[in-house]
Each structure stands twice: as C-alpha cells, then as structure tokens.
Short mmCIF file of C-alpha atoms in Angstrom, two decimals:
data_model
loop_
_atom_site.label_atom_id
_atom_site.label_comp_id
_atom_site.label_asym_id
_atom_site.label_seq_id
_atom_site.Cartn_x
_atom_site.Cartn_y
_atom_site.Cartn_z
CA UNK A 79 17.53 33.50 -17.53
CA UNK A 80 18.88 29.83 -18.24
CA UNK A 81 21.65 30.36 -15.34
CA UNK A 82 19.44 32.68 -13.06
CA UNK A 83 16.50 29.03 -12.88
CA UNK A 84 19.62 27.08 -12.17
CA UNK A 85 20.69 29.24 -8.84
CA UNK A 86 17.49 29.41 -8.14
CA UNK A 87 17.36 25.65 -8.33
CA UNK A 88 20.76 25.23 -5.92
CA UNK A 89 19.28 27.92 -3.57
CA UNK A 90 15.73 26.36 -3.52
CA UNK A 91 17.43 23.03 -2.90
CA UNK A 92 19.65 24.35 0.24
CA UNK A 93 16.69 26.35 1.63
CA UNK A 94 14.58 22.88 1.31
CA UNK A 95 17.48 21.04 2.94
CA UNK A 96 17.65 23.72 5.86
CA UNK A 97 14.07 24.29 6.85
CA UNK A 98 12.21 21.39 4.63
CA UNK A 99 7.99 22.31 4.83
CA UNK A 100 7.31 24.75 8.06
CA UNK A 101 4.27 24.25 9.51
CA UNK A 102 2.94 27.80 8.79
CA UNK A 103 0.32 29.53 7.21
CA UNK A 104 2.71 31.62 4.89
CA UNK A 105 4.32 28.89 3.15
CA UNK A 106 3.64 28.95 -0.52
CA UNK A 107 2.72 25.12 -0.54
CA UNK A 108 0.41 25.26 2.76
CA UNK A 109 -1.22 28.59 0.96
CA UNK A 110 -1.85 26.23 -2.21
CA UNK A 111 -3.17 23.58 -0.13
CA UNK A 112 -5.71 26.20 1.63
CA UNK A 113 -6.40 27.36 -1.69
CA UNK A 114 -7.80 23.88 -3.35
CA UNK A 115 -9.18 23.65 -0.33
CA UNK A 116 -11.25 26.27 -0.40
CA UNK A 117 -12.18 25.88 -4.32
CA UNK A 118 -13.25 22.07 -3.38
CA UNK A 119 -16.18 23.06 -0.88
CA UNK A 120 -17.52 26.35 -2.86
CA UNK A 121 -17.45 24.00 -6.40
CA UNK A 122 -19.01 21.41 -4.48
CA UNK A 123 -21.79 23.78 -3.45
CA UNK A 124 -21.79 25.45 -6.36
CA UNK A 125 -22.39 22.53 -9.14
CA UNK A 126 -24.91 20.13 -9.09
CA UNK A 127 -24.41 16.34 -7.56
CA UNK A 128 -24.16 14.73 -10.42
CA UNK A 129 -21.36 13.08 -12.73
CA UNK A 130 -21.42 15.70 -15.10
CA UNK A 131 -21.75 18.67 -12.80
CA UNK A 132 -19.13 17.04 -10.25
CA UNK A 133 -16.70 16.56 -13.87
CA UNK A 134 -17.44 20.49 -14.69
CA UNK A 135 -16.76 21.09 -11.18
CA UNK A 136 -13.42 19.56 -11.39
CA UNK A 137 -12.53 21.81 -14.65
CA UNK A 138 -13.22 24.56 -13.00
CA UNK A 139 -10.90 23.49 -9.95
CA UNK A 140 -7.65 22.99 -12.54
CA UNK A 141 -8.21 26.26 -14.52
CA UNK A 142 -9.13 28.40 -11.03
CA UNK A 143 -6.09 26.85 -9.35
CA UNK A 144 -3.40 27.09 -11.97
CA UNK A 145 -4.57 30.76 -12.72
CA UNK A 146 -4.31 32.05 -9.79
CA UNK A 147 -1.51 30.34 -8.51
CA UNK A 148 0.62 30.56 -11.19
CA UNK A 149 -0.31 34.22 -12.01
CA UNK A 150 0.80 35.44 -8.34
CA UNK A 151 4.04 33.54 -8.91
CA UNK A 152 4.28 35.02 -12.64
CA UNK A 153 3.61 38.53 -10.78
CA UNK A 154 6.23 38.23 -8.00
CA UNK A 155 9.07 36.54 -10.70
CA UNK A 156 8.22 39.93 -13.19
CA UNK A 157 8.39 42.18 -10.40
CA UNK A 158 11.81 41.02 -8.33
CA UNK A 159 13.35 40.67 -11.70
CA UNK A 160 12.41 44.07 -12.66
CA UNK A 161 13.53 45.65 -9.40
CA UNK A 162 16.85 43.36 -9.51
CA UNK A 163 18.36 40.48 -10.46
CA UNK A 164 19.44 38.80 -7.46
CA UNK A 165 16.06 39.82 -6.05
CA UNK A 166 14.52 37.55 -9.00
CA UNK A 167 16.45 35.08 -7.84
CA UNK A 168 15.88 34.74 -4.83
CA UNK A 169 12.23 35.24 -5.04
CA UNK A 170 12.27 32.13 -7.49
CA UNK A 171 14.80 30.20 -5.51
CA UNK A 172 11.62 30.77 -2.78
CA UNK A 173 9.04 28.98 -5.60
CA UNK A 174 11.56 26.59 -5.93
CA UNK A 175 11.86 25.66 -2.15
CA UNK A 176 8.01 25.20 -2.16
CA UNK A 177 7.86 23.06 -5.09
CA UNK A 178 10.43 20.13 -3.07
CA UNK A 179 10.10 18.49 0.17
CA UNK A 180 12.98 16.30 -0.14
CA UNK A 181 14.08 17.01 4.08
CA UNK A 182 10.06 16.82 4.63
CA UNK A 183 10.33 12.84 2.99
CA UNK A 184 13.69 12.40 4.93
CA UNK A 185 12.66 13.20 8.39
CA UNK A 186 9.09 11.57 8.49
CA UNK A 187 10.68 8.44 7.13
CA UNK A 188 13.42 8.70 10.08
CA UNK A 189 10.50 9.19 12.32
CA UNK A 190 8.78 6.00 11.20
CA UNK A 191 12.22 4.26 11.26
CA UNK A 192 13.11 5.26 15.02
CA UNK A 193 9.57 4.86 15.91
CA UNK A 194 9.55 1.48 14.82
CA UNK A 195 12.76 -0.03 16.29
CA UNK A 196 11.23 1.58 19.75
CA UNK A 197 7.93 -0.66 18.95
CA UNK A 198 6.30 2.82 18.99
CA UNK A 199 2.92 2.55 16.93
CA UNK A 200 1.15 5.52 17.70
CA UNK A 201 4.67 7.84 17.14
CA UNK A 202 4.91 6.07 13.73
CA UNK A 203 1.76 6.44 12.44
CA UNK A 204 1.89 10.35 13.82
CA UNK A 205 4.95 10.56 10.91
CA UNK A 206 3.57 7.99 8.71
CA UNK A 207 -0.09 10.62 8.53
CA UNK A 208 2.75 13.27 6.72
CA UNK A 209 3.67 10.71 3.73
CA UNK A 210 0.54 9.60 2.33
CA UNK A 211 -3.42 10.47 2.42
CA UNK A 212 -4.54 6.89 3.48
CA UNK A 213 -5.84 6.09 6.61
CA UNK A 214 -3.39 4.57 8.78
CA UNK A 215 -5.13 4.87 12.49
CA UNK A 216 -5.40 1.71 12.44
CA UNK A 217 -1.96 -0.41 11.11
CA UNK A 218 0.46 -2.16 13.73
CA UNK A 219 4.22 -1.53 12.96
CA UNK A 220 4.73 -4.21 10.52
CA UNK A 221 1.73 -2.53 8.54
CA UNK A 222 3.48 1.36 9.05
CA UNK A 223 6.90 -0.01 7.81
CA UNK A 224 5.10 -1.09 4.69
CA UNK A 225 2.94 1.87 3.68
CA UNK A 226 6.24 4.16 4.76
CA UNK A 227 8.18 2.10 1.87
CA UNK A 228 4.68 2.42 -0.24
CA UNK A 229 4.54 6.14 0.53
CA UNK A 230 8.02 7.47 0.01
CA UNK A 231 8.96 5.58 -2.95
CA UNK A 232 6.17 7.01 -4.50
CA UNK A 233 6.65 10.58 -3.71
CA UNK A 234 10.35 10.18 -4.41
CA UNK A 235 8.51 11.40 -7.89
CA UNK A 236 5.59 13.40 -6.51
CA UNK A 237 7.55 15.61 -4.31
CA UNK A 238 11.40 15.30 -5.94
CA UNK A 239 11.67 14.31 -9.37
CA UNK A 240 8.75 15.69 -10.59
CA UNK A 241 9.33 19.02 -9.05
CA UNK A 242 12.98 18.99 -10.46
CA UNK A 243 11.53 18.07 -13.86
CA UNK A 244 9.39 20.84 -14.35
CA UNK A 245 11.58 23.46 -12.92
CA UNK A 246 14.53 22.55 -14.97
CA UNK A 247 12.09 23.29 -18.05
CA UNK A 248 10.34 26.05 -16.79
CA UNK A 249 12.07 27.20 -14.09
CA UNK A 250 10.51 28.18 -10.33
CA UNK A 251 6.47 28.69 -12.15
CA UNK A 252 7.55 24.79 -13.15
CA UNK A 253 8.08 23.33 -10.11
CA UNK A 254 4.49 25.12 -8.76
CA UNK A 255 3.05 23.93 -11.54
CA UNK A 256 3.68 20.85 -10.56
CA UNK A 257 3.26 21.07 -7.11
CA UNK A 258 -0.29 22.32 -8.08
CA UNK A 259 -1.23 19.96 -9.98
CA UNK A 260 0.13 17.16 -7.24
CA UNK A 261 -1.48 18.74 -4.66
CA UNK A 262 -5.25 18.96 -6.60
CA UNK A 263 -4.70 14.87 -7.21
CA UNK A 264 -3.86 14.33 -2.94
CA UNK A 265 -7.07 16.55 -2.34
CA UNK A 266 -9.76 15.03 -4.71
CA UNK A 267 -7.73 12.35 -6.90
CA UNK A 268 -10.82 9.74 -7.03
CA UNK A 269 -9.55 7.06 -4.72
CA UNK A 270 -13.49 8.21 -2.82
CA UNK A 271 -17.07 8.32 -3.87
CA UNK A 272 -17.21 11.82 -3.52
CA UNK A 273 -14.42 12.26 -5.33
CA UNK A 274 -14.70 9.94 -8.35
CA UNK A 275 -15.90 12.67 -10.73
CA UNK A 276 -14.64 15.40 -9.16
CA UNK A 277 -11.31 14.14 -8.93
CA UNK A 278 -11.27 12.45 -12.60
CA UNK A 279 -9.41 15.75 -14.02
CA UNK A 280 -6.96 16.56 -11.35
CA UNK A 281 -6.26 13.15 -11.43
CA UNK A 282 -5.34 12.77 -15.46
CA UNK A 283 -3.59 15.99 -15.07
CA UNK A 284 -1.53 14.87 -12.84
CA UNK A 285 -0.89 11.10 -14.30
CA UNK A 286 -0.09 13.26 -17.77
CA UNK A 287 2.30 15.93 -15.75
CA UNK A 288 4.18 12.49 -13.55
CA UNK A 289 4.73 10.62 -16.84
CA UNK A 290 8.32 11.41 -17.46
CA UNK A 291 9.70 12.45 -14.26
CA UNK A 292 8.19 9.14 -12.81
CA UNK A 293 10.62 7.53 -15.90
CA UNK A 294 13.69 9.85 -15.02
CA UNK A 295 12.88 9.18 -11.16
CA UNK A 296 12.98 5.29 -11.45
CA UNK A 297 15.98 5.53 -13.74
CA UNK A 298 17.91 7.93 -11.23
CA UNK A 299 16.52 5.27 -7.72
CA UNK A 300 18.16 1.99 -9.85
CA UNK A 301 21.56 3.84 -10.14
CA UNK A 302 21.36 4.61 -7.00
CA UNK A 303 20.67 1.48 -5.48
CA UNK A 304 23.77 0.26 -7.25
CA UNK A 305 25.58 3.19 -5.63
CA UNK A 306 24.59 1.43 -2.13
CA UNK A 307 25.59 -1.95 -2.81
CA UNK A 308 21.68 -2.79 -3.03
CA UNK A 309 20.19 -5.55 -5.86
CA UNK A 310 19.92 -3.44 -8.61
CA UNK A 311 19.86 -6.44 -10.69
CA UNK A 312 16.43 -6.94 -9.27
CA UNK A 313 15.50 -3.75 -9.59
CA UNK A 314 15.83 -3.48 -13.20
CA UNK A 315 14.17 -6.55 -13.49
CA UNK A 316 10.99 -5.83 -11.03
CA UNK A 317 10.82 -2.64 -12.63
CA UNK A 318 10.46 -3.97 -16.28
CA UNK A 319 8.06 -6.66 -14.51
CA UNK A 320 5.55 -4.72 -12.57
CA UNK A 321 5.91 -0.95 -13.36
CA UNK A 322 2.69 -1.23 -14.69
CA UNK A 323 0.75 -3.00 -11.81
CA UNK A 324 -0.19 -0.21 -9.97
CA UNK A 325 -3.64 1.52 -11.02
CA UNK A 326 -1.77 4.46 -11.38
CA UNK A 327 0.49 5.08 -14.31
CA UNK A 328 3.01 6.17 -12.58
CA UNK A 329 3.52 5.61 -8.76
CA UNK A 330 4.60 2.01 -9.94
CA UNK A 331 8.01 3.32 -11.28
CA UNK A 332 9.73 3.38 -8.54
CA UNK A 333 7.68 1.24 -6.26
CA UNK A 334 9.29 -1.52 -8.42
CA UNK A 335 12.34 0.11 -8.39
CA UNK A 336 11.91 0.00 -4.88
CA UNK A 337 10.54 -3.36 -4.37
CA UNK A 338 12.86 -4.91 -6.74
CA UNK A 339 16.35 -3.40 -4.54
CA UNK A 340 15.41 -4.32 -0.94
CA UNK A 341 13.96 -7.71 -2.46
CA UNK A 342 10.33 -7.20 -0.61
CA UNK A 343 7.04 -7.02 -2.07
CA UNK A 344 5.05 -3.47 -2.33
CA UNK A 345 1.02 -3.24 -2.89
CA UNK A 346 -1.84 -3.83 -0.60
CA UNK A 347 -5.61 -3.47 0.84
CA UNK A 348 -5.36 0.50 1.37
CA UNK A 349 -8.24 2.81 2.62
CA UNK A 350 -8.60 5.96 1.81
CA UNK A 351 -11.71 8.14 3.67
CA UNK A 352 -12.97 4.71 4.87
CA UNK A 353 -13.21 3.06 1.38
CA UNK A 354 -11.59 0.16 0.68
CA UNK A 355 -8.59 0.38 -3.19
CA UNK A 356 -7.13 -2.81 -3.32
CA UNK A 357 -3.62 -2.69 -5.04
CA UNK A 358 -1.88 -5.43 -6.55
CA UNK A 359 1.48 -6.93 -5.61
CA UNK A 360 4.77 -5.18 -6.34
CA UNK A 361 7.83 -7.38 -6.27
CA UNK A 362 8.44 -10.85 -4.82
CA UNK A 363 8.00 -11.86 -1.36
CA UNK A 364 11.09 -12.86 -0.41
CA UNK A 365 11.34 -11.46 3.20
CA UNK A 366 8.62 -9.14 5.32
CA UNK A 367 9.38 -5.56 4.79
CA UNK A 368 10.99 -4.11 8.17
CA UNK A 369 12.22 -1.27 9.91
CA UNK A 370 15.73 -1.37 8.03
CA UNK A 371 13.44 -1.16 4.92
CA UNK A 372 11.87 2.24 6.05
CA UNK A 373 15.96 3.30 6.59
CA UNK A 374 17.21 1.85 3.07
CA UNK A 375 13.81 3.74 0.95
CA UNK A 376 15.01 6.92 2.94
CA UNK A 377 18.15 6.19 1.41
CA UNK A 378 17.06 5.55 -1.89
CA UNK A 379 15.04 8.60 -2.11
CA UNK A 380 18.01 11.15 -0.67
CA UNK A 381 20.25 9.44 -3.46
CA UNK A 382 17.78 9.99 -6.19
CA UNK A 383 17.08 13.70 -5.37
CA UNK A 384 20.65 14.23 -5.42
CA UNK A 385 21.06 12.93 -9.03
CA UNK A 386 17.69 14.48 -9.97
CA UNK A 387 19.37 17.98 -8.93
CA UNK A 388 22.62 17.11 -10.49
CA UNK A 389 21.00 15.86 -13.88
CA UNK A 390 19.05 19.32 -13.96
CA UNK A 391 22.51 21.12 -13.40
CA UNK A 392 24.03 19.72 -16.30
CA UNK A 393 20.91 20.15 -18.24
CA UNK A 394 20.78 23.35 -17.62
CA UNK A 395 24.42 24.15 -18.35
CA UNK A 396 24.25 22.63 -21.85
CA UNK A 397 21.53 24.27 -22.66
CA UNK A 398 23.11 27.11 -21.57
CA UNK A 399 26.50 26.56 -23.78
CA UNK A 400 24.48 25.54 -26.75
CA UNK A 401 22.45 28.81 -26.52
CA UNK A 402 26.00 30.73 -26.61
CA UNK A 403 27.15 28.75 -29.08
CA UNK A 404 24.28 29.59 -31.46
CA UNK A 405 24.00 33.15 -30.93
#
C-alpha cells in the first residue's frame, strides 16, 4: 500500500499538471464545494441565530462533511482495490488530483501577470477572483499585483503543501481530508459577521490541519528562492521576523518567505463580503510590489510543489525500505 499512495501521488500530480481544476460539476473538489455549500444554508436554517447555535451549527458542518466525504472516497478506494490493483490506483491517483491545484495557482497567476503588463484591470481581477475569497471588484493593478502575491503565497500551503502533507501520511483520503477541511475554512472561516461563529470550527480545524505543512511549505519556498538566485538571506530572516504577524497561524509562513525573497512588503486593508480585516505588514518596503512580482511568486510556488512532491517521494520510499527491512 506504501508504493501503491506513492503512484498514486506521481499520477495525481501529472493528471493535476495536465488538466489542473475543470470547471465541471463532476469534479471531486467542485462536488465538495457544492456539498458545504449545501450543509451551510440547511444548518443555517436549521439552528438557531445565536452564538451557541451558530457554534453547534458549525460542528455539525465538520462531522457531516468529513463523513460523507471521506466515506465515499473510503468506499471507492475499498472497492477499485478489491476489483484490482491498478484500478485502486488509479481511482486514488483521481483523489489525489482533486486534493492539488498546483496548474490551477500557475495559470491564474500568469493571467494576473499578462493582464497586468497589458494595463488590463478588469482581465486581472477576472483571474485574481480564482486565488482568493476577498473582494477585489474594486483594486487598480498595483492593488491586483499585491493581493495575487498575498493570495498565492498563501495557498502555495492551502492548495500544495498541505495537500502533499496529508497524502504522503494517509494517502489519496489525506489529501481530501485536507482539501475538506480547506475548503469548509474558504466557505465560512469567520473573516464575516455571519460567519464568526459558524466559521470558528472550520476555521481551528483547519489552522490545526495547516500547522506543519505551512512549516514544511515555507522551508521548501526559501530553498527555492535560493535555487532562483532570489534573497534568500532575507527570506530566512523576514520569515523568523514576521511569520507570526498574520492573524492566521499559518498563512504568514510563506507570506514572509515570500515577502522576505522579492524584498516587498505583504499585508493590507482586505474585505471580505463587504467587511473590512485589516492585516498587518509583512516584510520591508523596499520597492512597490509589481507585475514581475506576480511572475517571481508563480515561480516560487511551482518550485516549492516540486520539492513538496519530491520530499513525499523519498518519504515514502524510506518508509517503504524500513518496512522491508523490519519484516
């Protein structure tokens, strides 16, 4: 099983690389978003509006989510690997494509990067909408290049690392795990009003699930930025600086990381759903963030999804040895 999770890995990587997130209503990750969807309004009707109610509410969202999710995938891992092995596979190389959207991060971020050298606003905030849940109707192109940096460096962990993480413990029902869990934050994390008891569970969840893979991911971002000739001096040193700026226990990993290898400065006024989250400051100010920004993050990400995959690999593998070794 240790080998079978690590071609599922590779082929869940190559399928993500060829087709990244289709915009269809049979993708596993669009049917999970439908899904927590769906549990969000009939909770909300369902529980009282009230802090304790909305809290209970959220509860119910986690166990409802994970159980069902994670019990189709369960069902359809059982099943191919009963029928045959390279069925199994495949069907968790599948769960494995779902749980990544490495190409999805790559491409949007090229879109904001061509759109912004054209002077394009509306084209880059049409790509910028597919990195983050703020509202960005309303930013110029300085403002898009920004949140673009903001956005990917951020899910470099969300929607790579983290993903990796989990399925090189647990295999393809680790990376939806994961996914799960990232995708209940994005839908009710409480960043709103009417999501700040609701949300307060997904959100922990998903802080306590991030922890280490936003650790590995910042790790794996400042060896790559040495890899492209970037300041990974400053890296290391924004990173041990102002990791823990960001309200979020994690997401300021690698926006230091970040921050700290293009020498720019990361945090701002964001709205999310019309409310204002202020954010404090990331890095020094040496120089506006621009376009060639946007194109060095994209960079930074690719390179750190590549080691991610390769670290699992050799993870894998020793575990693997070790196992034979024992028994």
């Amino acid at each position: 099983m240790i080998m079978n999770s690590l071609c599922a890995l590779a082929l869940g990587f190559v399928l993500d690389m060829i087709f990244s997130d289709p915009p269809t209503v049979i993708y596993p990750l669009e049917l999970i978003k439908r899904l927590v969807r769906s549990l969000e309004d009939t909770l909300r009707k369902a529980y009282a509006d009230s802090p304790d109610a909305q809290n209970m509410a959220g509860i119910m969202l986690v166990v409802m989510t994970l159980i069902i999710c994670l019990g189709v995938s369960f069902a359809l891992l059982f099943i191919g690997y009963k029928i045959n092995v390279v069925l199994g596979i495949v069907i968790e190389g599948i769960l494995c494509w779902s749980s990544m959207s490495v190409k999805y991060i790559r491409r949007n971020m090229l879109g904001v990067f061509r759109s912004a050298r054209a002077n394009n606003e509306s084209a880059a905030r049409r790509y910028l909408k597919k990195l983050t849940c703020r509202d960005v109707d309303e930013l110029d192109i300085a403002q898009c290049e920004k949140c673009a940096v903001e956005a990917a460096s951020e899910n470099a962990v969300d929607w790579v690392i983290g993903p990796v993480f989990w399925i090189c413990l647990l295999g393809g029902i680790g990376g939806i795990f994961c996914r799960c869990v990232n995708i209940m934050d994005n839908t009710v994390g409480y960043k709103t009003e009417d999501c700040k008891y609701l949300g307060q569970v997904p959100a922990r969840l998903d802080d306590v699930v991030m922890f280490i893979p936003a650790r590995i991911a910042a790790l794996l971002m400042r060896l790559n930025s040495s890899f492209l000739k970037l300041d990974s001096g400053n890296a290391a040193t924004v990173y041990k600086r102002d990791r823990k700026k960001s309200p979020s226990p994690n997401s300021g990993c690698t926006q230091s990381v970040c921050a700290g290898a293009l020498n720019i400065q990361l945090g701002s006024d964001e709205y999310y759903g019309g409310e204002l989250v202020r954010k404090p400051a990331i890095g020094d100010d040496a120089k506006a963030v621009d376009e060639n920004d946007v194109f060095w993050t994209n960079q930074l990400v690719m390179g750190t999804a590549a080691y991610g995959i390769i670290l699992a690999a050799l993870v894998r593998v020793l575990v693997y040895v070790l196992v034979l070794k024992v028994f």
